[in-house]
Amino acid sequence: MRGTAVAAIALTSLMVVSACAKDSGGGNTSTPSGNACEFSTPPTASASSSTSAAADGKKVDGSALKIGLAYDIGGRGDASFNDLAAAGFDKAITDMGVKKENTRELSAAPNEDETAKQTRLRQLASEGFNPIVGVGFAYTESLKVVAPEFPNVKFGLVDSAVDGVTNVTPLVFAEQEGAFLAGVVAAYQSKNCHVGFVGGVDIPLIQKFEAGYNQGAQTAAPKVKIDKKYITPAGDFTGFQDPPKGQEAAKGLIDKGADVLYPAAGASGIGVFAAVKEAGVLGIGCDADQYNQPALAANRDVIVASSLKRVDVAVYDFFHAAAANDLASLPKVFDLKSDGMGYATSGGKIDAKLQGILEAYKAQIIEGKIKVADKI
C-alpha cells in the first residue's frame, strides 16, 4: 500500500491500517531462542529513498463530485483488501469535502457472473458517479465493456489494467516487494526454520505474494523450509471469503511443522490467524496492518508484523488526481519506492536489530540491488 502521500492519507479514526512502517517497539528478540535457521549476512543499512505518490498535500475541492466504489467480494469488514479501499474512499470524502449523499458503495457476491459486475458499474456511472473505482482485477472484463459506454467517466481499476480503454486508470502494485519483507520476518521469527504461506485463490496475483515471500525467507535463511496451501483453485473466488477453510488450511501447514504463517487470503485470513492462535505459533498480516484490525482483535497477539499493500493510498490518490484532472501524476506501479508497498511492526514483537535488517533489505530493493521475482 509514503512520503508526503502518507501525510495526505494520514489515518483517521475511520482507518484501520498503519500509515507508518516503523512503529516498532521492544519485545521479542529478532532471533528467538532456539531458532534453527542459519542466516545470511544481512545487507548494510542505508537510507532508502522513496518518492511520493500523486496526493502531495495539495487541497482539492471535491464538493461537487459524486464518487463511487465497487468492492470485490467481502466488501467492508474483510479486515484486509476491501477495508483498505474503504479507508481510501473515506479519506477522499473527508479531505476533498465530498458530500455524503454524493457517495455510493456497492459490493460483489462470490462467484457472480460478469453481468452482475457490469450492472454494478453501469449503475454507478448512469447515476452520475464520476470518478469510480473498481476494487480488484475481477472488474477487468466488465470495464472493457462498460467504460467505453461512458467515455467521460474516469474509472480506476485496482490490480489490473484495460488495454486500449483510455478512461480506465490501472492502480497496480509490486505485491512481491512487501511479501519479500514478510518472508524475512518469517525466517527470523521461526524457531523451526519452517514457515508457511496460505493463498486465498491460486491465481497469478496471489502467486506474486508467494514468490516474494519465498524469496525473502530464502534470502534471509537459505535453508528455510517453506510449505504452502491455496484454499481454492483458480476460478473459485470463495477462497477469499471463507475463514473456516482458511483455518483448515493453516492447521494443515502447522501440523507439518510450520510455525510462522503468512496468509494472502482476504477475509479467509481471519481463520488462518485463529488457527495460529490456537496452535501457539505466529502469523504475519497481509495488505493491512492486521495487528490493528478490529476483526482480528481476539488474535492480534500472534501477529508479529504485516506487509502493507497501500490500496488506501492508491484509491485516495486516484480520487484526488481525478478531481485535479491530473491522472498522469499517478505512479505506474505502487511499489516500495513510491510508498505503495511497505510493512508494519505494530505490537512491539520486532526488536531494533530485526527492524534494522528489514530497513536494509527494503533499501536494497528500492535501490535495485535486489530484484524481487513476481512469479513462483
mmCIF file of C-alpha atoms in Angstrom:
data_model
loop_
_atom_site.group_PDB
_atom_site.id
_atom_site.type_symbol
_atom_site.label_atom_id
_atom_site.label_comp_id
_atom_site.label_asym_id
_atom_site.label_seq_id
_atom_site.Cartn_x
_atom_site.Cartn_y
_atom_site.Cartn_z
ATOM 1 C CA MET A 1 0.000 0.000 0.000
ATOM 2 C CA ARG A 2 4.611 7.261 1.537
ATOM 3 C CA GLY A 3 6.479 10.411 1.884
ATOM 4 C CA THR A 4 4.078 13.271 1.523
ATOM 5 C CA ALA A 5 1.495 10.788 0.258
ATOM 6 C CA VAL A 6 1.371 9.286 3.728
ATOM 7 C CA ALA A 7 0.766 12.698 5.188
ATOM 8 C CA ALA A 8 -2.045 13.151 2.715
ATOM 9 C CA ILE A 9 -3.612 9.876 3.758
ATOM 10 C CA ALA A 10 -2.786 10.036 7.433
ATOM 11 C CA LEU A 11 -5.065 7.702 9.258
ATOM 12 C CA THR A 12 -8.249 8.890 10.859
ATOM 13 C CA SER A 13 -10.415 7.030 13.345
ATOM 14 C CA LEU A 14 -12.187 5.502 10.364
ATOM 15 C CA MET A 15 -8.984 3.995 9.037
ATOM 16 C CA VAL A 16 -7.622 0.767 10.364
ATOM 17 C CA VAL A 17 -4.293 0.454 8.621
ATOM 18 C CA SER A 18 -0.963 1.752 9.784
ATOM 19 C CA ALA A 19 0.422 4.685 7.809
ATOM 20 C CA CYS A 20 3.850 4.136 9.305
ATOM 21 C CA ALA A 21 6.096 1.163 8.586
ATOM 22 C CA LYS A 22 8.366 1.900 11.518
ATOM 23 C CA ASP A 23 6.221 1.795 14.656
ATOM 24 C CA SER A 24 8.367 -0.853 16.299
ATOM 25 C CA GLY A 25 8.902 -1.331 19.978
ATOM 26 C CA GLY A 26 10.600 -3.611 22.430
ATOM 27 C CA GLY A 27 9.690 -7.227 22.829
ATOM 28 C CA ASN A 28 10.864 -10.480 21.353
ATOM 29 C CA THR A 29 14.383 -10.690 20.023
ATOM 30 C CA SER A 30 14.840 -10.869 16.261
ATOM 31 C CA THR A 31 16.401 -14.306 16.545
ATOM 32 C CA PRO A 32 14.246 -16.168 19.069
ATOM 33 C CA SER A 33 15.931 -18.602 21.388
ATOM 34 C CA GLY A 34 16.143 -21.979 19.704
ATOM 35 C CA ASN A 35 15.814 -20.667 16.145
ATOM 36 C CA ALA A 36 17.185 -23.407 13.908
ATOM 37 C CA CYS A 37 17.909 -21.197 10.885
ATOM 38 C CA GLU A 38 21.358 -20.267 9.659
ATOM 39 C CA PHE A 39 21.085 -16.676 8.473
ATOM 40 C CA SER A 40 22.796 -14.978 5.576
ATOM 41 C CA THR A 41 24.823 -11.889 6.333
ATOM 42 C CA PRO A 42 22.225 -9.123 6.025
ATOM 43 C CA PRO A 43 22.929 -6.068 3.896
ATOM 44 C CA THR A 44 24.274 -2.913 5.449
ATOM 45 C CA ALA A 45 21.518 -0.466 6.239
ATOM 46 C CA SER A 46 21.345 2.633 4.081
ATOM 47 C CA ALA A 47 18.895 5.455 3.751
ATOM 48 C CA SER A 48 16.131 4.272 1.456
ATOM 49 C CA SER A 49 14.775 6.871 -0.891
ATOM 50 C CA SER A 50 11.145 6.996 -1.842
ATOM 51 C CA THR A 51 9.023 9.258 -3.952
ATOM 52 C CA SER A 52 5.600 10.491 -3.062
ATOM 53 C CA ALA A 53 2.528 9.386 -4.938
ATOM 54 C CA ALA A 54 0.117 11.805 -6.562
ATOM 55 C CA ALA A 55 -1.529 13.201 -3.430
ATOM 56 C CA ASP A 56 1.121 15.667 -2.373
ATOM 57 C CA GLY A 57 -0.857 17.517 0.242
ATOM 58 C CA LYS A 58 -2.467 19.999 -2.125
ATOM 59 C CA LYS A 59 -6.118 20.515 -1.329
ATOM 60 C CA VAL A 60 -8.675 19.706 -3.992
ATOM 61 C CA ASP A 61 -12.280 20.848 -3.805
ATOM 62 C CA GLY A 62 -14.454 17.789 -4.346
ATOM 63 C CA SER A 63 -17.699 19.251 -3.035
ATOM 64 C CA ALA A 64 -19.321 18.980 -6.464
ATOM 65 C CA LEU A 65 -18.124 15.417 -7.109
ATOM 66 C CA LYS A 66 -20.103 12.204 -6.929
ATOM 67 C CA ILE A 67 -17.678 9.339 -6.226
ATOM 68 C CA GLY A 68 -18.354 5.616 -6.395
ATOM 69 C CA LEU A 69 -16.668 2.457 -5.179
ATOM 70 C CA ALA A 70 -17.395 -1.081 -6.381
ATOM 71 C CA TYR A 71 -15.954 -3.619 -3.944
ATOM 72 C CA ASP A 72 -14.554 -7.054 -4.568
ATOM 73 C CA ILE A 73 -16.202 -9.930 -2.704
ATOM 74 C CA GLY A 74 -16.208 -9.399 1.045
ATOM 75 C CA GLY A 75 -16.762 -5.644 0.951
ATOM 76 C CA ARG A 76 -16.221 -3.598 4.071
ATOM 77 C CA GLY A 77 -15.242 -5.713 7.049
ATOM 78 C CA ASP A 78 -12.892 -8.171 5.357
ATOM 79 C CA ALA A 79 -10.010 -6.938 7.593
ATOM 80 C CA SER A 80 -7.845 -6.720 4.502
ATOM 81 C CA PHE A 81 -8.083 -5.646 0.849
ATOM 82 C CA ASN A 82 -11.588 -4.155 0.754
ATOM 83 C CA ASP A 83 -11.209 -2.387 4.078
ATOM 84 C CA LEU A 84 -8.135 -0.653 2.695
ATOM 85 C CA ALA A 85 -10.111 0.555 -0.312
ATOM 86 C CA ALA A 86 -12.824 1.754 2.058
ATOM 87 C CA ALA A 87 -10.253 3.670 4.087
ATOM 88 C CA GLY A 88 -9.004 5.500 0.991
ATOM 89 C CA PHE A 89 -12.607 6.208 -0.043
ATOM 90 C CA ASP A 90 -13.449 7.621 3.380
ATOM 91 C CA LYS A 91 -10.328 9.759 3.407
ATOM 92 C CA ALA A 92 -11.152 11.182 -0.009
ATOM 93 C CA ILE A 93 -14.650 12.118 1.177
ATOM 94 C CA THR A 94 -13.297 13.900 4.250
ATOM 95 C CA ASP A 95 -10.254 15.516 2.660
ATOM 96 C CA MET A 96 -11.923 16.767 -0.515
ATOM 97 C CA GLY A 97 -15.228 17.799 1.041
ATOM 98 C CA VAL A 98 -17.381 15.318 -0.875
ATOM 99 C CA LYS A 99 -20.978 15.365 0.333
ATOM 100 C CA LYS A 100 -22.090 12.076 1.861
ATOM 101 C CA GLU A 101 -25.168 11.962 -0.358
ATOM 102 C CA ASN A 102 -22.823 12.109 -3.361
ATOM 103 C CA THR A 103 -21.079 8.844 -2.495
ATOM 104 C CA ARG A 104 -22.042 5.274 -3.231
ATOM 105 C CA GLU A 105 -20.543 1.882 -2.324
ATOM 106 C CA LEU A 106 -21.665 -1.379 -3.904
ATOM 107 C CA SER A 107 -20.460 -4.892 -3.056
ATOM 108 C CA ALA A 108 -19.936 -8.080 -5.023
ATOM 109 C CA ALA A 109 -21.102 -11.634 -4.355
ATOM 110 C CA PRO A 110 -18.855 -14.721 -4.510
ATOM 111 C CA ASN A 111 -18.599 -16.262 -7.977
ATOM 112 C CA GLU A 112 -21.060 -13.838 -9.535
ATOM 113 C CA ASP A 113 -21.061 -13.605 -13.311
ATOM 114 C CA GLU A 114 -19.831 -10.755 -15.462
ATOM 115 C CA THR A 115 -23.363 -9.451 -15.948
ATOM 116 C CA ALA A 116 -23.623 -8.623 -12.263
ATOM 117 C CA LYS A 117 -20.324 -6.743 -12.316
ATOM 118 C CA GLN A 118 -21.286 -4.838 -15.442
ATOM 119 C CA THR A 119 -24.641 -3.929 -13.918
ATOM 120 C CA ARG A 120 -22.940 -2.608 -10.780
ATOM 121 C CA LEU A 121 -20.505 -0.419 -12.716
ATOM 122 C CA ARG A 122 -23.197 0.713 -15.154
ATOM 123 C CA GLN A 123 -25.483 1.651 -12.269
ATOM 124 C CA LEU A 124 -22.850 3.874 -10.707
ATOM 125 C CA ALA A 125 -21.949 5.565 -13.981
ATOM 126 C CA SER A 126 -25.537 6.065 -15.159
ATOM 127 C CA GLU A 127 -26.432 7.675 -11.803
ATOM 128 C CA GLY A 128 -23.744 10.294 -12.355
ATOM 129 C CA PHE A 129 -20.946 8.979 -10.173
ATOM 130 C CA ASN A 130 -17.566 10.089 -11.508
ATOM 131 C CA PRO A 131 -14.847 9.098 -10.712
ATOM 132 C CA ILE A 132 -15.455 5.420 -9.888
ATOM 133 C CA VAL A 133 -13.062 2.761 -8.581
ATOM 134 C CA GLY A 134 -13.430 -0.961 -9.219
ATOM 135 C CA VAL A 135 -11.699 -2.795 -6.391
ATOM 136 C CA GLY A 136 -9.933 -5.838 -7.767
ATOM 137 C CA PHE A 137 -8.898 -7.486 -11.023
ATOM 138 C CA ALA A 138 -12.321 -9.168 -11.173
ATOM 139 C CA TYR A 139 -13.640 -5.954 -12.740
ATOM 140 C CA THR A 140 -11.241 -6.100 -15.685
ATOM 141 C CA GLU A 141 -13.554 -7.781 -18.190
ATOM 142 C CA SER A 142 -16.553 -5.740 -17.096
ATOM 143 C CA LEU A 143 -14.705 -2.461 -17.540
ATOM 144 C CA LYS A 144 -13.741 -3.481 -21.063
ATOM 145 C CA VAL A 145 -17.457 -3.351 -21.816
ATOM 146 C CA VAL A 146 -18.766 -0.616 -19.516
ATOM 147 C CA ALA A 147 -16.018 2.026 -19.639
ATOM 148 C CA PRO A 148 -16.399 2.701 -23.403
ATOM 149 C CA GLU A 149 -20.115 3.240 -22.824
ATOM 150 C CA PHE A 150 -19.275 6.150 -20.502
ATOM 151 C CA PRO A 151 -16.237 7.835 -22.097
ATOM 152 C CA ASN A 152 -16.461 10.897 -19.844
ATOM 153 C CA VAL A 153 -16.357 8.876 -16.632
ATOM 154 C CA LYS A 154 -12.972 8.314 -15.020
ATOM 155 C CA PHE A 155 -12.604 4.730 -13.787
ATOM 156 C CA GLY A 156 -9.815 3.418 -11.558
ATOM 157 C CA LEU A 157 -9.076 -0.300 -11.503
ATOM 158 C CA VAL A 158 -7.217 -1.852 -8.600
ATOM 159 C CA ASP A 159 -4.838 -4.714 -9.500
ATOM 160 C CA SER A 160 -5.372 -4.691 -13.246
ATOM 161 C CA ALA A 161 -5.409 -2.710 -16.473
ATOM 162 C CA VAL A 162 -7.682 -2.471 -19.501
ATOM 163 C CA ASP A 163 -5.573 -2.037 -22.595
ATOM 164 C CA GLY A 164 -6.798 0.449 -25.138
ATOM 165 C CA VAL A 165 -9.503 1.978 -22.913
ATOM 166 C CA THR A 166 -8.254 5.450 -22.091
ATOM 167 C CA ASN A 167 -10.712 6.285 -19.309
ATOM 168 C CA VAL A 168 -9.579 3.362 -17.117
ATOM 169 C CA THR A 169 -6.545 4.059 -14.922
ATOM 170 C CA PRO A 170 -4.693 0.976 -13.620
ATOM 171 C CA LEU A 171 -3.835 1.005 -9.915
ATOM 172 C CA VAL A 172 -1.332 -1.837 -9.706
ATOM 173 C CA PHE A 173 1.185 -2.879 -7.062
ATOM 174 C CA ALA A 174 4.505 -4.630 -6.578
ATOM 175 C CA GLU A 175 2.989 -7.055 -4.068
ATOM 176 C CA GLN A 176 6.087 -9.228 -4.212
ATOM 177 C CA GLU A 177 8.205 -6.473 -2.625
ATOM 178 C CA GLY A 178 6.136 -6.233 0.545
ATOM 179 C CA ALA A 179 5.883 -10.017 0.672
ATOM 180 C CA PHE A 180 9.686 -10.264 0.474
ATOM 181 C CA LEU A 181 9.936 -8.333 3.743
ATOM 182 C CA ALA A 182 7.270 -10.597 5.261
ATOM 183 C CA GLY A 183 9.442 -13.566 4.304
ATOM 184 C CA VAL A 184 12.451 -12.045 6.061
ATOM 185 C CA VAL A 185 10.388 -11.586 9.217
ATOM 186 C CA ALA A 186 9.092 -15.156 8.989
ATOM 187 C CA ALA A 187 12.573 -16.644 8.757
ATOM 188 C CA TYR A 188 13.843 -14.648 11.725
ATOM 189 C CA GLN A 189 10.776 -15.411 13.858
ATOM 190 C CA SER A 190 10.624 -19.150 13.130
ATOM 191 C CA LYS A 191 12.010 -21.475 15.788
ATOM 192 C CA ASN A 192 11.770 -24.479 13.456
ATOM 193 C CA CYS A 193 13.200 -22.725 10.376
ATOM 194 C CA HIS A 194 9.933 -23.833 8.780
ATOM 195 C CA VAL A 195 7.374 -21.306 7.569
ATOM 196 C CA GLY A 196 4.124 -21.405 5.610
ATOM 197 C CA PHE A 197 2.112 -19.471 3.039
ATOM 198 C CA VAL A 198 -1.701 -19.585 2.711
ATOM 199 C CA GLY A 199 -3.112 -18.242 -0.561
ATOM 200 C CA GLY A 200 -6.795 -17.489 -0.968
ATOM 201 C CA VAL A 201 -7.112 -18.430 -4.648
ATOM 202 C CA ASP A 202 -4.416 -19.971 -6.850
ATOM 203 C CA ILE A 203 -4.114 -17.119 -9.351
ATOM 204 C CA PRO A 204 -1.153 -15.060 -10.632
ATOM 205 C CA LEU A 205 -1.931 -12.117 -8.343
ATOM 206 C CA ILE A 206 -1.637 -14.233 -5.192
ATOM 207 C CA GLN A 207 1.328 -16.110 -6.627
ATOM 208 C CA LYS A 208 3.143 -12.742 -6.613
ATOM 209 C CA PHE A 209 2.799 -12.715 -2.823
ATOM 210 C CA GLU A 210 4.049 -16.278 -2.615
ATOM 211 C CA ALA A 211 7.023 -15.553 -4.874
ATOM 212 C CA GLY A 212 8.126 -12.551 -2.852
ATOM 213 C CA TYR A 213 7.590 -14.319 0.468
ATOM 214 C CA ASN A 214 9.630 -17.319 -0.621
ATOM 215 C CA GLN A 215 12.448 -15.157 -1.930
ATOM 216 C CA GLY A 216 12.579 -13.053 1.220
ATOM 217 C CA ALA A 217 12.644 -16.054 3.544
ATOM 218 C CA GLN A 218 15.272 -17.841 1.460
ATOM 219 C CA THR A 219 17.413 -14.720 1.122
ATOM 220 C CA ALA A 220 17.478 -14.325 4.896
ATOM 221 C CA ALA A 221 17.857 -18.050 5.637
ATOM 222 C CA PRO A 222 18.811 -20.132 2.576
ATOM 223 C CA LYS A 223 17.895 -23.461 4.188
ATOM 224 C CA VAL A 224 14.466 -22.414 5.462
ATOM 225 C CA LYS A 225 11.644 -24.849 4.686
ATOM 226 C CA ILE A 226 8.536 -23.332 3.120
ATOM 227 C CA ASP A 227 5.161 -25.039 2.747
ATOM 228 C CA LYS A 228 2.134 -23.583 1.006
ATOM 229 C CA LYS A 229 -1.581 -24.174 0.712
ATOM 230 C CA TYR A 230 -4.107 -22.491 -1.573
ATOM 231 C CA ILE A 231 -7.671 -22.537 -0.290
ATOM 232 C CA THR A 232 -9.367 -22.741 -3.693
ATOM 233 C CA PRO A 233 -8.179 -23.196 -7.293
ATOM 234 C CA ALA A 234 -8.328 -20.507 -9.966
ATOM 235 C CA GLY A 235 -11.904 -19.667 -10.848
ATOM 236 C CA ASP A 236 -13.332 -20.302 -7.383
ATOM 237 C CA PHE A 237 -13.068 -16.957 -5.599
ATOM 238 C CA THR A 238 -14.732 -18.130 -2.391
ATOM 239 C CA GLY A 239 -11.184 -18.726 -1.166
ATOM 240 C CA PHE A 240 -11.073 -15.029 -0.323
ATOM 241 C CA GLN A 241 -14.141 -15.200 1.909
ATOM 242 C CA ASP A 242 -14.096 -18.481 3.826
ATOM 243 C CA PRO A 243 -12.499 -18.211 7.295
ATOM 244 C CA PRO A 244 -13.275 -21.861 8.199
ATOM 245 C CA LYS A 245 -11.363 -23.087 5.131
ATOM 246 C CA GLY A 246 -8.592 -20.636 5.957
ATOM 247 C CA GLN A 247 -8.393 -22.146 9.421
ATOM 248 C CA GLU A 248 -8.304 -25.659 7.971
ATOM 249 C CA ALA A 249 -5.531 -24.758 5.530
ATOM 250 C CA ALA A 250 -3.482 -23.191 8.312
ATOM 251 C CA LYS A 251 -3.881 -26.224 10.561
ATOM 252 C CA GLY A 252 -2.536 -28.409 7.780
ATOM 253 C CA LEU A 253 0.624 -26.333 7.475
ATOM 254 C CA ILE A 254 1.070 -26.135 11.231
ATOM 255 C CA ASP A 255 0.714 -29.916 11.504
ATOM 256 C CA LYS A 256 3.615 -30.205 9.035
ATOM 257 C CA GLY A 257 5.789 -28.090 11.315
ATOM 258 C CA ALA A 258 5.402 -24.533 10.020
ATOM 259 C CA ASP A 259 5.469 -22.119 12.954
ATOM 260 C CA VAL A 260 5.077 -18.785 11.130
ATOM 261 C CA LEU A 261 2.241 -18.367 8.615
ATOM 262 C CA TYR A 262 1.616 -15.601 6.078
ATOM 263 C CA PRO A 263 -1.867 -15.547 4.527
ATOM 264 C CA ALA A 264 -2.683 -13.645 1.332
ATOM 265 C CA ALA A 265 -6.290 -14.689 1.514
ATOM 266 C CA GLY A 266 -8.608 -11.751 2.138
ATOM 267 C CA ALA A 267 -11.240 -12.455 4.777
ATOM 268 C CA SER A 268 -10.145 -16.107 4.927
ATOM 269 C CA GLY A 269 -7.081 -14.829 6.757
ATOM 270 C CA ILE A 270 -9.300 -14.391 9.813
ATOM 271 C CA GLY A 271 -9.476 -18.174 10.037
ATOM 272 C CA VAL A 272 -5.727 -18.512 9.479
ATOM 273 C CA PHE A 273 -4.967 -16.332 12.483
ATOM 274 C CA ALA A 274 -7.494 -18.260 14.580
ATOM 275 C CA ALA A 275 -5.561 -21.472 13.832
ATOM 276 C CA VAL A 276 -2.259 -19.732 14.540
ATOM 277 C CA LYS A 277 -3.530 -18.552 17.924
ATOM 278 C CA GLU A 278 -4.902 -21.984 18.811
ATOM 279 C CA ALA A 279 -1.600 -23.679 17.961
ATOM 280 C CA GLY A 280 0.557 -21.136 19.776
ATOM 281 C CA VAL A 281 2.589 -20.198 16.693
ATOM 282 C CA LEU A 282 2.970 -16.875 14.869
ATOM 283 C CA GLY A 283 1.431 -15.056 11.920
ATOM 284 C CA ILE A 284 2.227 -12.182 9.588
ATOM 285 C CA GLY A 285 -0.507 -9.904 8.311
ATOM 286 C CA CYS A 286 -1.100 -9.038 4.676
ATOM 287 C CA ASP A 287 -2.275 -5.883 2.889
ATOM 288 C CA ALA A 288 -3.343 -4.010 6.041
ATOM 289 C CA ASP A 289 -1.676 -3.560 9.404
ATOM 290 C CA GLN A 290 -3.670 -6.506 10.636
ATOM 291 C CA TYR A 291 -2.494 -6.193 14.244
ATOM 292 C CA ASN A 292 -4.779 -3.158 14.429
ATOM 293 C CA GLN A 293 -7.770 -4.631 12.603
ATOM 294 C CA PRO A 294 -10.887 -4.815 14.814
ATOM 295 C CA ALA A 295 -11.955 -8.098 13.197
ATOM 296 C CA LEU A 296 -8.679 -9.676 14.402
ATOM 297 C CA ALA A 297 -8.620 -8.215 17.910
ATOM 298 C CA ALA A 298 -9.003 -11.622 19.565
ATOM 299 C CA ASN A 299 -5.910 -12.972 17.816
ATOM 300 C CA ARG A 300 -3.784 -9.849 17.424
ATOM 301 C CA ASP A 301 -1.119 -11.006 19.875
ATOM 302 C CA VAL A 302 0.136 -13.648 17.401
ATOM 303 C CA ILE A 303 0.612 -11.128 14.561
ATOM 304 C CA VAL A 304 4.270 -10.100 14.665
ATOM 305 C CA ALA A 305 4.254 -7.840 11.578
ATOM 306 C CA SER A 306 2.289 -7.125 8.409
ATOM 307 C CA SER A 307 3.163 -6.445 4.810
ATOM 308 C CA LEU A 308 1.337 -3.358 3.605
ATOM 309 C CA LYS A 309 -0.282 -3.081 0.204
ATOM 310 C CA ARG A 310 -1.413 0.520 0.215
ATOM 311 C CA VAL A 311 -4.707 0.154 -1.583
ATOM 312 C CA ASP A 312 -5.881 3.005 0.642
ATOM 313 C CA VAL A 313 -3.176 5.257 -0.795
ATOM 314 C CA ALA A 314 -3.934 4.226 -4.383
ATOM 315 C CA VAL A 315 -7.694 4.736 -4.055
ATOM 316 C CA TYR A 316 -7.274 8.084 -2.343
ATOM 317 C CA ASP A 317 -4.633 9.226 -4.834
ATOM 318 C CA PHE A 318 -6.848 8.248 -7.760
ATOM 319 C CA PHE A 319 -9.808 10.271 -6.481
ATOM 320 C CA HIS A 320 -7.508 13.190 -5.659
ATOM 321 C CA ALA A 321 -5.803 13.115 -9.084
ATOM 322 C CA ALA A 322 -9.103 12.688 -10.927
ATOM 323 C CA ALA A 323 -10.571 15.684 -9.113
ATOM 324 C CA ALA A 324 -7.478 17.705 -10.019
ATOM 325 C CA ASN A 325 -7.617 16.441 -13.630
ATOM 326 C CA ASP A 326 -4.060 15.162 -13.208
ATOM 327 C CA LEU A 327 -4.218 11.383 -13.551
ATOM 328 C CA ALA A 328 -0.832 11.374 -15.286
ATOM 329 C CA SER A 329 0.778 12.163 -11.927
ATOM 330 C CA LEU A 330 -0.083 8.737 -10.521
ATOM 331 C CA PRO A 331 2.726 6.153 -10.257
ATOM 332 C CA LYS A 332 2.772 3.476 -12.937
ATOM 333 C CA VAL A 333 3.249 0.906 -10.154
ATOM 334 C CA PHE A 334 2.676 1.389 -6.434
ATOM 335 C CA ASP A 335 5.880 -0.146 -5.036
ATOM 336 C CA LEU A 336 8.280 0.336 -2.139
ATOM 337 C CA LYS A 337 9.896 3.299 -3.869
ATOM 338 C CA SER A 338 6.579 5.114 -4.332
ATOM 339 C CA ASP A 339 5.430 4.124 -0.838
ATOM 340 C CA GLY A 340 2.712 1.960 -2.320
ATOM 341 C CA MET A 341 4.080 -1.084 -0.503
ATOM 342 C CA GLY A 342 5.634 -1.369 2.947
ATOM 343 C CA TYR A 343 5.487 -3.138 6.270
ATOM 344 C CA ALA A 344 4.211 -2.517 9.792
ATOM 345 C CA THR A 345 5.528 -3.820 13.102
ATOM 346 C CA SER A 346 2.694 -2.865 15.422
ATOM 347 C CA GLY A 347 2.577 -4.757 18.688
ATOM 348 C CA GLY A 348 6.236 -4.494 19.648
ATOM 349 C CA LYS A 349 7.230 -8.015 18.595
ATOM 350 C CA ILE A 350 10.104 -6.891 16.355
ATOM 351 C CA ASP A 351 13.246 -5.589 18.063
ATOM 352 C CA ALA A 352 15.651 -2.933 16.841
ATOM 353 C CA LYS A 353 18.053 -5.470 15.334
ATOM 354 C CA LEU A 354 15.454 -7.038 13.045
ATOM 355 C CA GLN A 355 13.996 -3.604 12.320
ATOM 356 C CA GLY A 356 17.408 -2.564 11.006
ATOM 357 C CA ILE A 357 17.675 -5.706 8.895
ATOM 358 C CA LEU A 358 14.251 -5.036 7.367
ATOM 359 C CA GLU A 359 15.177 -1.450 6.567
ATOM 360 C CA ALA A 360 18.407 -2.623 4.933
ATOM 361 C CA TYR A 361 16.599 -5.129 2.710
ATOM 362 C CA LYS A 362 13.965 -2.504 1.884
ATOM 363 C CA ALA A 363 16.671 -0.055 0.830
ATOM 364 C CA GLN A 364 18.322 -2.651 -1.397
ATOM 365 C CA ILE A 365 15.029 -3.320 -3.164
ATOM 366 C CA ILE A 366 14.405 0.396 -3.674
ATOM 367 C CA GLU A 367 17.940 0.873 -4.984
ATOM 368 C CA GLY A 368 17.545 -2.040 -7.403
ATOM 369 C CA LYS A 369 20.261 -4.144 -5.762
ATOM 370 C CA ILE A 370 17.685 -6.836 -5.020
ATOM 371 C CA LYS A 371 15.229 -7.759 -7.758
ATOM 372 C CA VAL A 372 12.149 -9.448 -6.340
ATOM 373 C CA ALA A 373 10.542 -12.059 -8.566
ATOM 374 C CA ASP A 374 6.838 -11.748 -9.282
ATOM 375 C CA LYS A 375 6.394 -15.372 -10.348
ATOM 376 C CA ILE A 376 6.962 -18.603 -8.491
#
